[in-house]
Short mmCIF file of C-alpha atoms and ligand atoms in Angstrom, two decimals:
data_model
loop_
_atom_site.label_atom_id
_atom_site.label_comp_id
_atom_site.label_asym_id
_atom_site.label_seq_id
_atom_site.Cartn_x
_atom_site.Cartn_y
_atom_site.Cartn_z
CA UNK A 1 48.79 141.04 184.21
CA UNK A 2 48.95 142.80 180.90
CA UNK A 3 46.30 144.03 180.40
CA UNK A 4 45.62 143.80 175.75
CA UNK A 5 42.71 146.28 174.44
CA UNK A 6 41.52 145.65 170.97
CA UNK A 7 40.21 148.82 169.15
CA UNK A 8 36.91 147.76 167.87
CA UNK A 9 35.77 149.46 164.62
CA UNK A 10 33.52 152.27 166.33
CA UNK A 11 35.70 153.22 168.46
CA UNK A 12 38.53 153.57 165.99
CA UNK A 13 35.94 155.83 163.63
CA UNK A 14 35.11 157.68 166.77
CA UNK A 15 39.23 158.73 167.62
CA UNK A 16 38.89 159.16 163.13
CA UNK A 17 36.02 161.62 163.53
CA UNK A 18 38.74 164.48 164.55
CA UNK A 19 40.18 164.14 160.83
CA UNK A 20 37.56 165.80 160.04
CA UNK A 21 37.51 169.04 161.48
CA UNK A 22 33.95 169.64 160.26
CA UNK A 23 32.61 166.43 161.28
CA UNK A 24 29.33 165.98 162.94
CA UNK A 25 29.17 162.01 163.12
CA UNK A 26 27.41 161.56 159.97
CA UNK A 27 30.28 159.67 157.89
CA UNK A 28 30.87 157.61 161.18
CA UNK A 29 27.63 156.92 161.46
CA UNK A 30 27.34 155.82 157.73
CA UNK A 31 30.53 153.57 158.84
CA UNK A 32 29.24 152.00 161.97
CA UNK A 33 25.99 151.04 159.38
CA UNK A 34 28.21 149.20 156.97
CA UNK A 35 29.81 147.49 159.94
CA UNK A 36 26.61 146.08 160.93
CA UNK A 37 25.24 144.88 157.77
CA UNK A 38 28.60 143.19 157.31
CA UNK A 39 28.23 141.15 160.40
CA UNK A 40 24.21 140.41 158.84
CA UNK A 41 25.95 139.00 155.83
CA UNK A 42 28.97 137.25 157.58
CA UNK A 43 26.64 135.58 160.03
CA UNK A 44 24.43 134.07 156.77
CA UNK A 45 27.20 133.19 154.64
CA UNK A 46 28.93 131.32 157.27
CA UNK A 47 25.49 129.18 157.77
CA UNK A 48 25.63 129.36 153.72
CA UNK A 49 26.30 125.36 153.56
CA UNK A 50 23.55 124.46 155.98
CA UNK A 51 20.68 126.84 154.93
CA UNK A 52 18.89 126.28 152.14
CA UNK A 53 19.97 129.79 150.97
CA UNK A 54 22.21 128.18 148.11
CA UNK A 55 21.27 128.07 144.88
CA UNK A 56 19.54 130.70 142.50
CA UNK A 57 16.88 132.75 143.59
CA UNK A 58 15.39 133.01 139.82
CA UNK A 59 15.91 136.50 139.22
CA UNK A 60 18.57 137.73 136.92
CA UNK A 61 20.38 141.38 138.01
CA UNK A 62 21.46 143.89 135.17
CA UNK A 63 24.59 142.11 134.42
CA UNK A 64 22.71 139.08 133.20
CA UNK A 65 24.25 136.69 135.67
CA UNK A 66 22.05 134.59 137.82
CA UNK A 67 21.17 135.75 141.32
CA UNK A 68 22.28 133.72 144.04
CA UNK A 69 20.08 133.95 146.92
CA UNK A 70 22.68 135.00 149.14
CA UNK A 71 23.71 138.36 146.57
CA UNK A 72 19.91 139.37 147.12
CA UNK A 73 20.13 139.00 150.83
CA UNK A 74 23.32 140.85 150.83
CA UNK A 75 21.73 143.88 148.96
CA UNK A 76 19.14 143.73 151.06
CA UNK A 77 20.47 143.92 154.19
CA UNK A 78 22.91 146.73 152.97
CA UNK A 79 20.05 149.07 152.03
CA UNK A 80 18.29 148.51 154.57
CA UNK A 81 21.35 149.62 156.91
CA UNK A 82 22.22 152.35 154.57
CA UNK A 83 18.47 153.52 155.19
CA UNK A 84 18.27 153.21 158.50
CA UNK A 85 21.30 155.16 159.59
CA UNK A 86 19.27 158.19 158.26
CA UNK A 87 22.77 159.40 157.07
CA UNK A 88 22.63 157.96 152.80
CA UNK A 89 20.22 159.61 149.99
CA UNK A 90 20.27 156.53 147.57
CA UNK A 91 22.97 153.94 146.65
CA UNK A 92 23.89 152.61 143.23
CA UNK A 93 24.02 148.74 143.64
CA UNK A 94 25.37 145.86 141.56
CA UNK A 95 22.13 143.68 142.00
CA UNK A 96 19.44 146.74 141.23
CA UNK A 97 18.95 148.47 137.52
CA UNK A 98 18.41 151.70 138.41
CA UNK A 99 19.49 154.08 141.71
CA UNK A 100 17.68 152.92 144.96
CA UNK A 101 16.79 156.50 146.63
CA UNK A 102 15.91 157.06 149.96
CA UNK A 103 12.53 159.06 149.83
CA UNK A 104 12.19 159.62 153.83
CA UNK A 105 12.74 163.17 155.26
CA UNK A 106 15.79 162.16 157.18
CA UNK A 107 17.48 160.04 154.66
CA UNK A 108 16.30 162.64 151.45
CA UNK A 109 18.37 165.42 153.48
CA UNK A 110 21.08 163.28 153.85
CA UNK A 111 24.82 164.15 152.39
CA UNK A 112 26.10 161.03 151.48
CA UNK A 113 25.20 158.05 149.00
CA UNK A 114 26.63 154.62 148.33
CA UNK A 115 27.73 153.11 145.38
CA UNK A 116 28.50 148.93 146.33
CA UNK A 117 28.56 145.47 144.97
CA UNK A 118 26.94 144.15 147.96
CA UNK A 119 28.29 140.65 147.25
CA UNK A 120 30.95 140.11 144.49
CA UNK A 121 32.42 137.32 143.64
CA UNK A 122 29.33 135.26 144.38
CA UNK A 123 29.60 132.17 141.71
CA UNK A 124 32.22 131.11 144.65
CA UNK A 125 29.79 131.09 147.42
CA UNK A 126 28.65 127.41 146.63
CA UNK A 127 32.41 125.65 146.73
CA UNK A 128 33.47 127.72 149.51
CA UNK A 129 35.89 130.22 148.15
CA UNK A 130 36.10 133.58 149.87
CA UNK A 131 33.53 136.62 148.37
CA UNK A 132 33.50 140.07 149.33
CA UNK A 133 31.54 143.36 149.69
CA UNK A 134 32.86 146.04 147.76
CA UNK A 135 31.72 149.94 149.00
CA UNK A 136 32.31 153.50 147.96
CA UNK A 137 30.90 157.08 149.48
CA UNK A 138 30.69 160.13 147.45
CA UNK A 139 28.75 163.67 148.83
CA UNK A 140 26.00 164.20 147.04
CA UNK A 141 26.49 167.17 144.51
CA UNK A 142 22.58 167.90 144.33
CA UNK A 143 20.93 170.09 147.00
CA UNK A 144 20.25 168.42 150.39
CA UNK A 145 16.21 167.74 150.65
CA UNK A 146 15.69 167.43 147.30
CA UNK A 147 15.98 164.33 145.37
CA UNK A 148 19.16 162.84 144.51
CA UNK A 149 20.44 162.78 140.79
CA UNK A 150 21.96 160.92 138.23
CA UNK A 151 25.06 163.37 138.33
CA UNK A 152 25.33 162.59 142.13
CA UNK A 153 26.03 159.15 140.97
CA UNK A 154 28.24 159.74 138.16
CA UNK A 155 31.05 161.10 139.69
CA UNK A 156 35.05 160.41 139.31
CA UNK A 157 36.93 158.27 141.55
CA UNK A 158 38.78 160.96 142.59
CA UNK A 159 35.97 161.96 144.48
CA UNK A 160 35.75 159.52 146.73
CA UNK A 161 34.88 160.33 150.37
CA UNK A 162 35.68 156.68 151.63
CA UNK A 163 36.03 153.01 150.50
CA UNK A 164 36.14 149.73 151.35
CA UNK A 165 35.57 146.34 151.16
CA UNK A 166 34.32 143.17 153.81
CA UNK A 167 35.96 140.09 152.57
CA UNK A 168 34.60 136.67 154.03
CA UNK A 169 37.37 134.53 154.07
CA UNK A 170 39.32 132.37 156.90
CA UNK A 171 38.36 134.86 158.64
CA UNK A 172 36.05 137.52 157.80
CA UNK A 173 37.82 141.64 157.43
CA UNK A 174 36.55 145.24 156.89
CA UNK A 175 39.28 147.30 155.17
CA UNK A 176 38.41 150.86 154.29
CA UNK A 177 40.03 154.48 153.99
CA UNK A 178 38.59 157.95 154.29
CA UNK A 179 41.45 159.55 152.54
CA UNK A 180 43.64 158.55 155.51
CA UNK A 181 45.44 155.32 155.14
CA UNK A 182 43.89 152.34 155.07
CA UNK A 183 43.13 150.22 158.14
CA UNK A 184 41.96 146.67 158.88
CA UNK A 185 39.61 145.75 161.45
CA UNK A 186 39.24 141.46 161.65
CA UNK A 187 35.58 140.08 163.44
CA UNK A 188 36.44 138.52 166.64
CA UNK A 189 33.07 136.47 166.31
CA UNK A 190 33.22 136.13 170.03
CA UNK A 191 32.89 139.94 170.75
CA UNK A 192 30.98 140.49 167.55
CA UNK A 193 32.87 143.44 166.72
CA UNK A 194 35.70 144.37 164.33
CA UNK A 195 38.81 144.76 165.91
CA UNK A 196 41.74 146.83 164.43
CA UNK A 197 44.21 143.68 163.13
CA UNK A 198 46.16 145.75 160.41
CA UNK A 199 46.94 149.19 161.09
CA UNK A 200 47.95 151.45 158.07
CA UNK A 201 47.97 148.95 155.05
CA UNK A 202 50.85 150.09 152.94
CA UNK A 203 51.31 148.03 150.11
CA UNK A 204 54.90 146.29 149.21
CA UNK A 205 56.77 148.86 146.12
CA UNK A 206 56.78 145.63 144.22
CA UNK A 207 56.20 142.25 144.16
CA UNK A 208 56.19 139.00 141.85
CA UNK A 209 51.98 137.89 142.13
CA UNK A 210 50.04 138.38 139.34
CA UNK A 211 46.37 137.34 139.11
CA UNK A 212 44.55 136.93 135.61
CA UNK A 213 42.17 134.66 133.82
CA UNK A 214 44.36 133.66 131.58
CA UNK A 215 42.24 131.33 129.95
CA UNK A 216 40.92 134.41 127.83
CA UNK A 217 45.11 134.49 126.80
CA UNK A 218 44.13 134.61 123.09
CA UNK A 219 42.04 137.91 123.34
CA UNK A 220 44.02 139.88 125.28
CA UNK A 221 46.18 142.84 124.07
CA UNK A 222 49.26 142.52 122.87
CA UNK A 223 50.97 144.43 125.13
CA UNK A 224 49.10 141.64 128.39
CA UNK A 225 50.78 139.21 126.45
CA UNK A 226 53.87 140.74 126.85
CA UNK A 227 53.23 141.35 130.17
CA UNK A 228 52.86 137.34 131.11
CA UNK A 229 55.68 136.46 129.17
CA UNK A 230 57.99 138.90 131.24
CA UNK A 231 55.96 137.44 134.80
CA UNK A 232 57.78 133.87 133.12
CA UNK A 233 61.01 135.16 132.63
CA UNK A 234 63.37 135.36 135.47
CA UNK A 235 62.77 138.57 137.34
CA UNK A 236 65.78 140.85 137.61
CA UNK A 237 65.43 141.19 141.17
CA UNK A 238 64.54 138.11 142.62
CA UNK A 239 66.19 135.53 140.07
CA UNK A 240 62.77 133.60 139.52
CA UNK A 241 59.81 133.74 137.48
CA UNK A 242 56.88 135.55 139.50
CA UNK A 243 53.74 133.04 141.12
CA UNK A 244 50.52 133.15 139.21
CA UNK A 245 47.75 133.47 141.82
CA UNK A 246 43.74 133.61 141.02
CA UNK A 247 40.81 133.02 143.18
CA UNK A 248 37.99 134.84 140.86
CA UNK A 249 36.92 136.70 143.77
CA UNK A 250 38.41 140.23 143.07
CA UNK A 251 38.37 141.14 146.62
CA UNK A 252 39.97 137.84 147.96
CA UNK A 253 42.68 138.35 145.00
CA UNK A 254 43.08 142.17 145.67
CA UNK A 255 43.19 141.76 149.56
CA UNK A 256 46.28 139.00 149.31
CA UNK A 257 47.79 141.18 146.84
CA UNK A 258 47.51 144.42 148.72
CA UNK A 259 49.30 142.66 151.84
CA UNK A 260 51.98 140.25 149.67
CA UNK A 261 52.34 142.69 146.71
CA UNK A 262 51.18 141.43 143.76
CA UNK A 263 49.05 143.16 140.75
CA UNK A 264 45.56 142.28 139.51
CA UNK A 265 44.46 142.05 136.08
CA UNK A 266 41.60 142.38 134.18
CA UNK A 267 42.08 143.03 130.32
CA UNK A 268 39.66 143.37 128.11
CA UNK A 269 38.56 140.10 126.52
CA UNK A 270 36.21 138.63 123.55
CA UNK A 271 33.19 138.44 125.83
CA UNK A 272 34.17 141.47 127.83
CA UNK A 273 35.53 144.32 124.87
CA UNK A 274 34.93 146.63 127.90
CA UNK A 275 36.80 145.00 130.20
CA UNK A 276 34.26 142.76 132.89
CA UNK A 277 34.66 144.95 136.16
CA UNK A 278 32.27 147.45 136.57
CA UNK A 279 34.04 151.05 137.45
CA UNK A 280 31.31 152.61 139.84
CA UNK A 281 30.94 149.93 142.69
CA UNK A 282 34.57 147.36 141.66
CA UNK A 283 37.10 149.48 140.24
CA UNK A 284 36.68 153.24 141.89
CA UNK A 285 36.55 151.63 145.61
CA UNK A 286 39.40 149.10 145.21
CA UNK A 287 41.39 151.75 143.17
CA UNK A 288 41.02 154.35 145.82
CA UNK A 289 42.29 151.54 148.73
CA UNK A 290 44.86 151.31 146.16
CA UNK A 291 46.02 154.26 146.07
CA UNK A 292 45.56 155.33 149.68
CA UNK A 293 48.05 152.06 150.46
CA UNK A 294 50.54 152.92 147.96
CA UNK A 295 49.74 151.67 145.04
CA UNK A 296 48.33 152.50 141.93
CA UNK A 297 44.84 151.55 139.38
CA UNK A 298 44.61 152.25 135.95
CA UNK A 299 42.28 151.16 132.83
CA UNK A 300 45.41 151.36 130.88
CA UNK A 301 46.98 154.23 130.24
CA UNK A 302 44.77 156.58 132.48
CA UNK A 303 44.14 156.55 136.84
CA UNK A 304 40.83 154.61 137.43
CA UNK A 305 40.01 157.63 139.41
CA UNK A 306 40.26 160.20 136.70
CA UNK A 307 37.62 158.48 134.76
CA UNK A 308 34.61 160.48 134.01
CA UNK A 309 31.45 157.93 135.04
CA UNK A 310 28.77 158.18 131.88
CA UNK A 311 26.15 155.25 133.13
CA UNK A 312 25.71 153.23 136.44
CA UNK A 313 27.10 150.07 135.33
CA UNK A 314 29.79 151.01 133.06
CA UNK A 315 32.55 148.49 133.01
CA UNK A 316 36.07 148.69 132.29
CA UNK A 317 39.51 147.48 131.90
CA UNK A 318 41.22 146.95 134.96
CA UNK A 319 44.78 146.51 136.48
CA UNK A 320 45.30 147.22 140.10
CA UNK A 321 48.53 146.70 142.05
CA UNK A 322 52.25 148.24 143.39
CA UNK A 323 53.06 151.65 141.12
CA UNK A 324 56.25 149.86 140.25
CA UNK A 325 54.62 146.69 138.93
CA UNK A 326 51.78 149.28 137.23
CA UNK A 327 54.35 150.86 135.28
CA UNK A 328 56.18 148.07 133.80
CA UNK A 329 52.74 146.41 132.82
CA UNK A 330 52.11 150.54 131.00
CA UNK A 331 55.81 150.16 129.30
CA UNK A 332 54.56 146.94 127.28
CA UNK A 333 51.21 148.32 126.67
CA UNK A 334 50.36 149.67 123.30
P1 P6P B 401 36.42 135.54 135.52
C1 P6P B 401 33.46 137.94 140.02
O1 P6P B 401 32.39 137.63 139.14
C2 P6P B 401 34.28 139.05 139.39
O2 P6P B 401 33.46 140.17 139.19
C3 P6P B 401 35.49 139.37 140.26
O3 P6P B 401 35.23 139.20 141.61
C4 P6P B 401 36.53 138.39 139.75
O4 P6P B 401 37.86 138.85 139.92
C5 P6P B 401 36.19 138.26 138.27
O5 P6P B 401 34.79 138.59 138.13
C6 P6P B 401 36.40 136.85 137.79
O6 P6P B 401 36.05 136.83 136.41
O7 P6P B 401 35.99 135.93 134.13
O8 P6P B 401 37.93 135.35 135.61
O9 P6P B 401 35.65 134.38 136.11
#
């Protein structure tokens, strides 16, 4: 009888730990808390049609969009995680104004903090459309005991310690990287645990997806607009236009283009100047995946992860997707 072990998610960051020379359990154990929380919020949202947790909860977060009961839960049960693994000094969250800090001894001398959208993509959760948890881990910069600041916060994407994202879908993933590769681990609801279903995600050099709201056509750049109309041309390569795919759930849209190969856009737009996604807890994580799976994130012109943070919920122009698809969106821009 053959005998089939599945490499849960702990025990995967536990055989990790020894990239790390210099280890001493504290990023696993920041790992293993995110894992945990993710199973909190899986667990609810698959209830989320039966429960009366549908529906606004009446508050409105910093981006002026209505709080679904469920985001709120999901924040909460993330910070609370966070905090209890003793191992995160504060964590920048979609759904809170300012910085939640940790002001325990254990968690105020810890080395890490979180920057997440604990539940994006949440205007889907009510029809049924996949949503996702979007996370990124930076070392603090300020002293260890003392109380985390601003600057900690405010750093590029480039220095990302890990990243990831849950996505509930069919079925419900954590994909993350600590500089490493990027792995997938799929809940196997029966065990509970994430197992390790896709092992070093490298994204296809090209592809013919592209996913874009484009009913905001009319206010996009020029050089988007040139983009589309070469996605409706035949491609050189494969003989046929490309395949226009959008959920509105980045994660759900980034995951199925990081496997099939496809590129994600998000242009600026007459409601958004800025661009919509917000660069500390959206673009830096899923540009880092990115980037550790072969492919590449930019604003424009310049790598998501160069960019220079200046407040909490800055947002920006974004286009995510295979370096070869990148650069022929960058020849027709501007
Ligand atoms: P639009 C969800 O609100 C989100 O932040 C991303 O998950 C998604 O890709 C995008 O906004 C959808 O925005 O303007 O096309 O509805």
């Amino acid at each position: 009888m053959q005998s089939y072990h599945v490499t849960t998610l702990n025990e995967f960051i536990i055989a990790r730990q020894a990239d790390f020379p210099y280890a001493k359990g504290e990023l696993s154990r920041l790992l293993y808390a995110i894992g945990i929380a993710a199973k909190m919020v899986n667990k609810k949202i698959n209830k989320a049609g039966l429960v009366d947790i549908l529906g606004e909860s009446g508050e409105v977060n910093v981006q002026g969009e209505e709080q679904k009961k469920l985001d709120v839960f999901a924040d909460e049960q993330f910070i609370s995680a966070l905090k209890a693994s003793g191992e995160v000094c504060g964590i920048a969250t979609e759904e809170n104004d300012e910085t939640v800090l940790f002001d325990d001894d254990l968690s105020r001398d810890a080395k890490y903090l979180v920057c997440m959208d604990p539940l994006d993509g949440s205007s889907n959760i009510d029809v049924n459309v996949s949503v996702g948890t979007i996370f990124s881990i930076y070392r603090r910069l300020s002293d260890r005991g003392t109380k985390p600041s601003m600057d900690d916060f405010l750093q590029p994407g480039k220095a990302q310690v890990a990243a990831g994202y849950v996505i509930y879908g069919s079925s419900t993933m954590l994909v993350y990287t600590t500089g490493k590769g990027v792995n997938g681990f799929t809940l196997d609801p029966s065990l509970g645990e994430f197992c390790l279903s896709h092992p070093n995600i490298c994204t296809p050099e090209t592809g013919i997806i592209y996913s874009i709201n484009e009913g905001n056509y009319r206010y996009f750049p020029e050089g988007v607009k040139k983009f589309i109309k070469y996605t409706q041309e035949e491609n050189a390569s494969t003989r046929r236009p490309w395949t226009s795919r959008y959920i509105g759930s980045l994660v759900a849209d980034f995951h199925r283009n990081l496997l099939k190969g496809g590129i994600y856009l998000y242009p600026p737009t007459r409601k958004a100047p800025e661009g919509k996604l917000r660069l500390l807890y959206e673009c830096n994580p899923i540009g880092f995946i990115a980037e550790q799976a072969g492919g590449k994130a930019v604003n424009g012109h310049e790598n998501i992860l160069e960019i220079s943070p200046l407040s909490l919920h800055q947002r920006t122009p974004f286009y995510v997707g295979p370096v070869k698809m990148i650069s022929v969106l960058q020849s027709l821009l501007d």
